[in-house]
mmCIF file with all atom_site columns, C-alpha atoms in Angstrom:
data_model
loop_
_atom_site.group_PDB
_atom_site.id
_atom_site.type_symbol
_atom_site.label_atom_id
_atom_site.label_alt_id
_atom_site.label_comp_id
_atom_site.label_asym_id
_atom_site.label_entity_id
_atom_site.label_seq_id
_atom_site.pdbx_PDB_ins_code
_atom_site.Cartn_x
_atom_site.Cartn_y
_atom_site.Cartn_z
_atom_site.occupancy
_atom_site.B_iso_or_equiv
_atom_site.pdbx_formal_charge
_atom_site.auth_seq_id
_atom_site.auth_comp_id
_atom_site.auth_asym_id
_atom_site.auth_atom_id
_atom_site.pdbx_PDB_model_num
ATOM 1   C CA . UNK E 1 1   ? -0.950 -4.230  -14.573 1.00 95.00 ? 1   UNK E CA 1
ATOM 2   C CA . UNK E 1 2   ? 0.678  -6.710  -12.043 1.00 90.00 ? 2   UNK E CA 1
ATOM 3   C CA . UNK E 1 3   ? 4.159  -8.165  -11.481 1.00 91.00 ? 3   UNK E CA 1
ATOM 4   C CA . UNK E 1 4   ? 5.214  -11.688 -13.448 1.00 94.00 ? 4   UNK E CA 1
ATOM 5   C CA . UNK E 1 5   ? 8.023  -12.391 -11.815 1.00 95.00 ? 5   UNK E CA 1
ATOM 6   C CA . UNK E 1 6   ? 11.529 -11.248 -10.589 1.00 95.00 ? 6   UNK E CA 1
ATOM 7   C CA . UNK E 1 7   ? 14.713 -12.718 -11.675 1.00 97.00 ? 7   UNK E CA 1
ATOM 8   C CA . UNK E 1 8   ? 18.075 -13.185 -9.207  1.00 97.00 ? 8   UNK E CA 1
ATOM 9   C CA . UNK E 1 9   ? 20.937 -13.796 -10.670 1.00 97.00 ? 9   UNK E CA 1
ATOM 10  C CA . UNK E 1 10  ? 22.677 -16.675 -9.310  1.00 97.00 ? 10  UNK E CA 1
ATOM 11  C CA . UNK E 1 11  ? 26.273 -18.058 -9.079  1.00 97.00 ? 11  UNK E CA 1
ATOM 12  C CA . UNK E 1 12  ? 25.345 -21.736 -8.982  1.00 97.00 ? 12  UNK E CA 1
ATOM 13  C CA . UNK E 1 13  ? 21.737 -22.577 -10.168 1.00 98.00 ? 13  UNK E CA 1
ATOM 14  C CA . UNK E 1 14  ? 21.039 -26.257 -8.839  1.00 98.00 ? 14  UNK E CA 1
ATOM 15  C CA . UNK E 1 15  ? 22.165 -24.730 -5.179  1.00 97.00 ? 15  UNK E CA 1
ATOM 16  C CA . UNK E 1 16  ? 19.870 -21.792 -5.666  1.00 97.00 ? 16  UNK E CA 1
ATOM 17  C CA . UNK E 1 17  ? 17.079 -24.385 -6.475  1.00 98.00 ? 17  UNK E CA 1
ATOM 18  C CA . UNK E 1 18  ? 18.067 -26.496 -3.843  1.00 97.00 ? 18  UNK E CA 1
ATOM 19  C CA . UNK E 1 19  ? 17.791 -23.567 -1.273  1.00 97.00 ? 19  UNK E CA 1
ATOM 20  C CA . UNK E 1 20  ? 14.522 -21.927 -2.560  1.00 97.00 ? 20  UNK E CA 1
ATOM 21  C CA . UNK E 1 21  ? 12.799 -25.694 -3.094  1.00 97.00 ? 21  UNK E CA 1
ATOM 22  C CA . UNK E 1 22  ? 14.056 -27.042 0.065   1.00 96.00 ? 22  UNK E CA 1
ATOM 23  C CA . UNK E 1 23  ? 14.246 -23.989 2.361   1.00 96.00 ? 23  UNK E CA 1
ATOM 24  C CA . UNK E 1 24  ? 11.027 -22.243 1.626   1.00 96.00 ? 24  UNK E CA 1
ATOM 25  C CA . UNK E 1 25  ? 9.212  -24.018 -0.444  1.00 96.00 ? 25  UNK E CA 1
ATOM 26  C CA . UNK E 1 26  ? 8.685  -22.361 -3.773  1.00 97.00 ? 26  UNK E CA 1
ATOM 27  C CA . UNK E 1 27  ? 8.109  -25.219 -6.699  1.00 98.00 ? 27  UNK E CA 1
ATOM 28  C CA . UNK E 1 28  ? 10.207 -25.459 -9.695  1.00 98.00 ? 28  UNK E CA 1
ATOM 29  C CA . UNK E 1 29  ? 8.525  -25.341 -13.280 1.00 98.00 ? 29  UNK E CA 1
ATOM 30  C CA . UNK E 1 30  ? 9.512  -26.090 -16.754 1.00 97.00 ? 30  UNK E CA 1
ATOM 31  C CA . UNK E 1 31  ? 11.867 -23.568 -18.410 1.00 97.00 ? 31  UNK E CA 1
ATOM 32  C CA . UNK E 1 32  ? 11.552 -22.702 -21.787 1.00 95.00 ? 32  UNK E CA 1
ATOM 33  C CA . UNK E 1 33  ? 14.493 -24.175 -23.869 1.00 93.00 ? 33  UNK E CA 1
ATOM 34  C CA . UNK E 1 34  ? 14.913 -21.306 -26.007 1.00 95.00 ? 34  UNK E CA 1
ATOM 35  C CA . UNK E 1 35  ? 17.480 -19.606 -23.318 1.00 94.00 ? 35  UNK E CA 1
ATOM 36  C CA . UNK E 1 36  ? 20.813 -20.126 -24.009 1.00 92.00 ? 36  UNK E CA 1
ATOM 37  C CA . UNK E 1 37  ? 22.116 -18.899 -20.207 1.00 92.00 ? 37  UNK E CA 1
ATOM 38  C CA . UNK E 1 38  ? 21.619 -21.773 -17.511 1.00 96.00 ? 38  UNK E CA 1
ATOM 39  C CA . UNK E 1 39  ? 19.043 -20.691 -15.097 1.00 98.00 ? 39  UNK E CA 1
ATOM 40  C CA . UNK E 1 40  ? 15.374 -21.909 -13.492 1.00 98.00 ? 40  UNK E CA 1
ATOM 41  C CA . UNK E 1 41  ? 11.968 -20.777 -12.709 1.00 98.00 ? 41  UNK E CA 1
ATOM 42  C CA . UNK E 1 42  ? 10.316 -21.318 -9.468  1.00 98.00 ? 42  UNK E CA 1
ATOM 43  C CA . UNK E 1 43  ? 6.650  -20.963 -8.808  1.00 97.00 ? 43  UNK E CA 1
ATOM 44  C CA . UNK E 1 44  ? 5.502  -18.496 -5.505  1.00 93.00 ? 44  UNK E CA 1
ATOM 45  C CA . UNK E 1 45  ? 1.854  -18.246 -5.765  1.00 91.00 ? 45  UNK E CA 1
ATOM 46  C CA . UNK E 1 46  ? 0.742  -16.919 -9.171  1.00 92.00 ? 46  UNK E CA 1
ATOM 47  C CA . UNK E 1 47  ? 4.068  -14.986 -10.049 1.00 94.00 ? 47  UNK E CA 1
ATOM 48  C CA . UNK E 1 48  ? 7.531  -16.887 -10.874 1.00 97.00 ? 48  UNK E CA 1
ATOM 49  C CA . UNK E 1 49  ? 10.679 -16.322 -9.295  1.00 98.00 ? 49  UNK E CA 1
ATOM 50  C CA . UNK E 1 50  ? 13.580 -16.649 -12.274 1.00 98.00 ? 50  UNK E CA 1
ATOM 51  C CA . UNK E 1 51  ? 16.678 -17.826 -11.234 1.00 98.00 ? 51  UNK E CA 1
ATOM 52  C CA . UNK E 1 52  ? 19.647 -16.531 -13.820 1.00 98.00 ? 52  UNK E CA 1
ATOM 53  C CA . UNK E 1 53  ? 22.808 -18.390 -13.793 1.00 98.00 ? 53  UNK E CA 1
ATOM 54  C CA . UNK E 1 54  ? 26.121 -16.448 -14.187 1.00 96.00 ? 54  UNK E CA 1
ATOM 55  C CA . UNK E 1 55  ? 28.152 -16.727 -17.388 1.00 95.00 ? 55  UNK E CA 1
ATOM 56  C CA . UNK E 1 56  ? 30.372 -15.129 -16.139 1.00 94.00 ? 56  UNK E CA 1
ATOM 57  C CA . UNK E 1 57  ? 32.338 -16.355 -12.968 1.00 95.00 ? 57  UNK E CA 1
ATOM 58  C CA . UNK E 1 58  ? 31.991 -13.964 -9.712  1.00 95.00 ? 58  UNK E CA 1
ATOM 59  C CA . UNK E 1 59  ? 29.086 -11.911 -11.777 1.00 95.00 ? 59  UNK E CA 1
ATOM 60  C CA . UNK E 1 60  ? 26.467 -12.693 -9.494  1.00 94.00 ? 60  UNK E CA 1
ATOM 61  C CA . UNK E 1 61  ? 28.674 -11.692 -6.444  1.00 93.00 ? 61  UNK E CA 1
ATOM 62  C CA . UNK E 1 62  ? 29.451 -8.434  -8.120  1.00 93.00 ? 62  UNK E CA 1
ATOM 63  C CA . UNK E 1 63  ? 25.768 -7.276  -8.788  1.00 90.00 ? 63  UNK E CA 1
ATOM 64  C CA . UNK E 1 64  ? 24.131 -8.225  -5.267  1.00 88.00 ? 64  UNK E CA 1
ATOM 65  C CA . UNK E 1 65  ? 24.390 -6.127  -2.731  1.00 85.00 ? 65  UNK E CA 1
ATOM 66  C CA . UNK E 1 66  ? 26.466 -6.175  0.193   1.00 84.00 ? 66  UNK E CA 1
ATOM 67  C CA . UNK E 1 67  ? 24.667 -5.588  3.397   1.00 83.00 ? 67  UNK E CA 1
ATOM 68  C CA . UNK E 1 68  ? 25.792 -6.166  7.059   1.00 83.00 ? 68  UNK E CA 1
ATOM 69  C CA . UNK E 1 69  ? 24.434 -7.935  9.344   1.00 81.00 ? 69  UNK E CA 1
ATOM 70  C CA . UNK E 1 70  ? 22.163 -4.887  11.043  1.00 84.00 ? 70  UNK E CA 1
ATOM 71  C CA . UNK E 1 71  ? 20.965 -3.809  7.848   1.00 85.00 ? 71  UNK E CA 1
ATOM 72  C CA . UNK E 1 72  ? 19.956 -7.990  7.103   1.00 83.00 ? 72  UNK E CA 1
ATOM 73  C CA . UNK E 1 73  ? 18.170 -8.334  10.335  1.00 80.00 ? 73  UNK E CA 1
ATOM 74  C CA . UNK E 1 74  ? 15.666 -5.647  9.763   1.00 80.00 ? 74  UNK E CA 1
ATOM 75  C CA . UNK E 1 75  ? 15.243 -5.566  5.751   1.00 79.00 ? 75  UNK E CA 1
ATOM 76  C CA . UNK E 1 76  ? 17.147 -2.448  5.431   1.00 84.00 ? 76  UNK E CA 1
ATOM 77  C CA . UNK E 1 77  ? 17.601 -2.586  1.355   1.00 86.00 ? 77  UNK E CA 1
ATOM 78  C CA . UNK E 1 78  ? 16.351 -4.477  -1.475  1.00 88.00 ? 78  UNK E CA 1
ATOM 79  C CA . UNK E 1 79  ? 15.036 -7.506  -0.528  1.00 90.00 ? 79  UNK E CA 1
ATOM 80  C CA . UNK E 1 80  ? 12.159 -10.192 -1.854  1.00 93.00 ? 80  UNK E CA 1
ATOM 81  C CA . UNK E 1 81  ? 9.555  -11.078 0.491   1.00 93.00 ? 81  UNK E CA 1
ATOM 82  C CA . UNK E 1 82  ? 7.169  -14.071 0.791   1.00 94.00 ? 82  UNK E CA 1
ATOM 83  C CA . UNK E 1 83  ? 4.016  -14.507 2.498   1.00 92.00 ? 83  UNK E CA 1
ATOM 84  C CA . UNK E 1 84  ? 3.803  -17.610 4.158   1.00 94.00 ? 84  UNK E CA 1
ATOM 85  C CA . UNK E 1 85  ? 0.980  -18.614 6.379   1.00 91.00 ? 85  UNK E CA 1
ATOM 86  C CA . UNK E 1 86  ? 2.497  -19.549 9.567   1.00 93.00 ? 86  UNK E CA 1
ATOM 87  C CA . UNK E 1 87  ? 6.106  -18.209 10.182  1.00 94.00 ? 87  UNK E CA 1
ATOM 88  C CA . UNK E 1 88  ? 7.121  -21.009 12.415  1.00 93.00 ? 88  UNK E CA 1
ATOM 89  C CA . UNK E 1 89  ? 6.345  -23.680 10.514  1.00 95.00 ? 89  UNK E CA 1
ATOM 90  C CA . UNK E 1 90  ? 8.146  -21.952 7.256   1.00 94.00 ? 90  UNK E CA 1
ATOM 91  C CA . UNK E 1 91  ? 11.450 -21.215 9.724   1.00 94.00 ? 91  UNK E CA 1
ATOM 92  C CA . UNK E 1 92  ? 11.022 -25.057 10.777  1.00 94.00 ? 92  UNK E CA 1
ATOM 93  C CA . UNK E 1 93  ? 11.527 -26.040 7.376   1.00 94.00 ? 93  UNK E CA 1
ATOM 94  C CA . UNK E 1 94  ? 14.116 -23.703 6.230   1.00 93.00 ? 94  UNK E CA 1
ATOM 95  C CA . UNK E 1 95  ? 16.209 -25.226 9.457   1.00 92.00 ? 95  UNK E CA 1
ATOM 96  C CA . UNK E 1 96  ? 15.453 -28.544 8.520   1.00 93.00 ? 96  UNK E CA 1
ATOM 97  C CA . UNK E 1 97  ? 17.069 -27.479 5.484   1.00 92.00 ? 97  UNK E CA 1
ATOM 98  C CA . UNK E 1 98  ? 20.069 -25.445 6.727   1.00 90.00 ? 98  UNK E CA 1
ATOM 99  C CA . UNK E 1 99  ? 19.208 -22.233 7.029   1.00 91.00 ? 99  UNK E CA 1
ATOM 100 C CA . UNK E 1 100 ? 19.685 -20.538 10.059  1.00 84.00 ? 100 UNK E CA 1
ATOM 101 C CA . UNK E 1 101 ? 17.915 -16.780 9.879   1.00 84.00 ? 101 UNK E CA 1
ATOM 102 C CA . UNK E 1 102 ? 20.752 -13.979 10.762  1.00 80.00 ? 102 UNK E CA 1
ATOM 103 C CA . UNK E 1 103 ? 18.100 -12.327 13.398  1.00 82.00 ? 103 UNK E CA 1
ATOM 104 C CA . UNK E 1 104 ? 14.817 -13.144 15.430  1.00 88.00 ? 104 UNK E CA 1
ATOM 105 C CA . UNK E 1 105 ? 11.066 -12.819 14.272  1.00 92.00 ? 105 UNK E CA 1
ATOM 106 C CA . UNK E 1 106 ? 9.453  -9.687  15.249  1.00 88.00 ? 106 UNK E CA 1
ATOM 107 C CA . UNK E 1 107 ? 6.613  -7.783  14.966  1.00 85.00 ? 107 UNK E CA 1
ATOM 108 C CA . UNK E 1 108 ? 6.306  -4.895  12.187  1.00 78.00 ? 108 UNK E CA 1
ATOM 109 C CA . UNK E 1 109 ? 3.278  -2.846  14.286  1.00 76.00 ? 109 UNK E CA 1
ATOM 110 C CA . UNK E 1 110 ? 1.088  -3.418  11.549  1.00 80.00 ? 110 UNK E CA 1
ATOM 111 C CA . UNK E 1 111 ? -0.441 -6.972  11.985  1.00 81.00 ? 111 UNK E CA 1
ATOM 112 C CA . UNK E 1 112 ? 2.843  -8.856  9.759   1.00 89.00 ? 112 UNK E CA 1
ATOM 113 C CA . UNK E 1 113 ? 5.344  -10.827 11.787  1.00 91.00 ? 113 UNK E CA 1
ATOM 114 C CA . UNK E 1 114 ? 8.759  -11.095 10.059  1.00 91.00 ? 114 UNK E CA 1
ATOM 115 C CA . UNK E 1 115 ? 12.089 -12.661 9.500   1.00 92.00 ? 115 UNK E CA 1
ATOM 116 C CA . UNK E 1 116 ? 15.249 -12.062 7.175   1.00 91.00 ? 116 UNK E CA 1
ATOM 117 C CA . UNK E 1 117 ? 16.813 -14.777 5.703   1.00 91.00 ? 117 UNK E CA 1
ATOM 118 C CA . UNK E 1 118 ? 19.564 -14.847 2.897   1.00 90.00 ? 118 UNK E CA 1
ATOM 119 C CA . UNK E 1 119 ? 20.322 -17.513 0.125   1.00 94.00 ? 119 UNK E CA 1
ATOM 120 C CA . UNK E 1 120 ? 23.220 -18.869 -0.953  1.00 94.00 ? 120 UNK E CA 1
ATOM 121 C CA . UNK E 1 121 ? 24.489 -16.108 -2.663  1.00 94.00 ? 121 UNK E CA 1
ATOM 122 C CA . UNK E 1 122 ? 23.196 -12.881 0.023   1.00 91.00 ? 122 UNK E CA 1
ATOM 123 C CA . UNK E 1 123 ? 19.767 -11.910 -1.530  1.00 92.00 ? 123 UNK E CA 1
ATOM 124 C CA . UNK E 1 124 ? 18.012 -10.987 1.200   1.00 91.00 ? 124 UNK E CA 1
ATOM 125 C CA . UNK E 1 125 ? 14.391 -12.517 1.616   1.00 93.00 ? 125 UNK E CA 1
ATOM 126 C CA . UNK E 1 126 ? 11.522 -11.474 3.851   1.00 92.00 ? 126 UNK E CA 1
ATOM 127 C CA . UNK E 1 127 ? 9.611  -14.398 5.463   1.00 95.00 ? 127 UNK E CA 1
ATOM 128 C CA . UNK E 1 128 ? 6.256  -12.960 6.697   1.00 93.00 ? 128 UNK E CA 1
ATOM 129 C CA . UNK E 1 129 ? 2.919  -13.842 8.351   1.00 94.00 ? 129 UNK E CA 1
ATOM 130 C CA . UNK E 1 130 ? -0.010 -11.505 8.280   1.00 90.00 ? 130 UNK E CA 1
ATOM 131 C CA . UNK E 1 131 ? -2.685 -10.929 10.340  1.00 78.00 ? 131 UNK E CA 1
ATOM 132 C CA . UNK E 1 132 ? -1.158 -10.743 13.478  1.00 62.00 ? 132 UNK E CA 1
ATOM 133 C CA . UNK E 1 133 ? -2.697 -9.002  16.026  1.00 60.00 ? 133 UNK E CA 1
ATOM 134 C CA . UNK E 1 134 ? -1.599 -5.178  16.751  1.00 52.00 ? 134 UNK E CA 1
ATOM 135 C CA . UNK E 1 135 ? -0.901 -4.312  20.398  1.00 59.00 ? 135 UNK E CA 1
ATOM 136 C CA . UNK E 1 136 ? 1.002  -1.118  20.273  1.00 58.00 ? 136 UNK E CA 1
ATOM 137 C CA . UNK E 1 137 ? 3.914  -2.246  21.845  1.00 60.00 ? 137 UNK E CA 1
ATOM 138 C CA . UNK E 1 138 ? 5.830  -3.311  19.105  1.00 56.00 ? 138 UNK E CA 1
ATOM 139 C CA . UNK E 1 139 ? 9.310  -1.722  18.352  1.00 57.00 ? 139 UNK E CA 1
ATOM 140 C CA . UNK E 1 140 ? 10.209 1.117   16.221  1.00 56.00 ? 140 UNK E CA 1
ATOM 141 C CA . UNK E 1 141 ? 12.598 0.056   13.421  1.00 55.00 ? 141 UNK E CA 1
ATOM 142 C CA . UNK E 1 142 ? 15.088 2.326   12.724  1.00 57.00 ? 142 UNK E CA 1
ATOM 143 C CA . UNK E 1 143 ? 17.634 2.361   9.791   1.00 58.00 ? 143 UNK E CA 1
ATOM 144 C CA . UNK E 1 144 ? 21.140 1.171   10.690  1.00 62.00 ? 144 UNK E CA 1
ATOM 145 C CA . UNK E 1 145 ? 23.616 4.183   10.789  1.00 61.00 ? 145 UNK E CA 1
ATOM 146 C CA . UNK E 1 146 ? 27.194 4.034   9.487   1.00 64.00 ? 146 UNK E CA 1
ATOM 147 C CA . UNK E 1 147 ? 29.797 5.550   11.221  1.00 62.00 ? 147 UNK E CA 1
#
């Protein structure tokens, strides 16, 4: 068994493209044209990312998640993450791009670096970088707590 791909859906599909082409770097592929609901398929690695277009205006805002800011900055929900091999390079070319990530890279305390970002329409994405080094010092993440 192993994953094909995820889907997102997405309010505006050329934008989403834009951002995921532009910002990190996935590569878009052909489509089959036997969907009848606008959308696109990106390439990340050997799985796909599907991008759905709404049919239905303010559909795609209704069916992602809401998170604040605390909960963005550490991951705290569902999120998609990528493995990239050098997390400053990928975070160079997301700001060349626009995309400014909502917190600062930081060190899980297993060997993975990592950063949140969100796209255009709040889907929360992991940038990370293995093989880090572990030195014990790294922070304890904690869950953020409503009050």
């Amino acid at each position: 068994m192993r994953i094909d791909h995820g889907g997102l859906l997405v309010s505006d599909v050329e934008r989403a493209v834009r951002f995921y082409v532009d910002a990190l770097g996935l590569t878009e592929v052909p489509r089959p044209s036997t969907f009848d609901t606008p959308g696109a398929w990106l390439q990340v690695g050997e799985q796909q990312l599907h991008l759905i277009g709404e049919t239905e205006p303010g559909r795609a805002a209704q069916m992602t998640p809401a998170y604040d800011h605390a909960e963005v900055v550490i991951g705290y929900g569902t999120h998609l993450a990528l493995v990239v091999d050098d997390i400053d390079v990928a975070l160079q070319r997301a700001a060349a791009a626009g995309v400014t990530p909502p917190g600062e890279v930081f060190a899980r305390g297993d060997g993975v670096k990592r950063v949140f970002v969100t796209d255009p329409d709040g889907h929360v994405i992991e940038l990370m970088q293995t093989g880090i080094e572990v030195t014990g010092a790294e922070p304890r993440l904690t869950a953020p707590q409503r009050g």
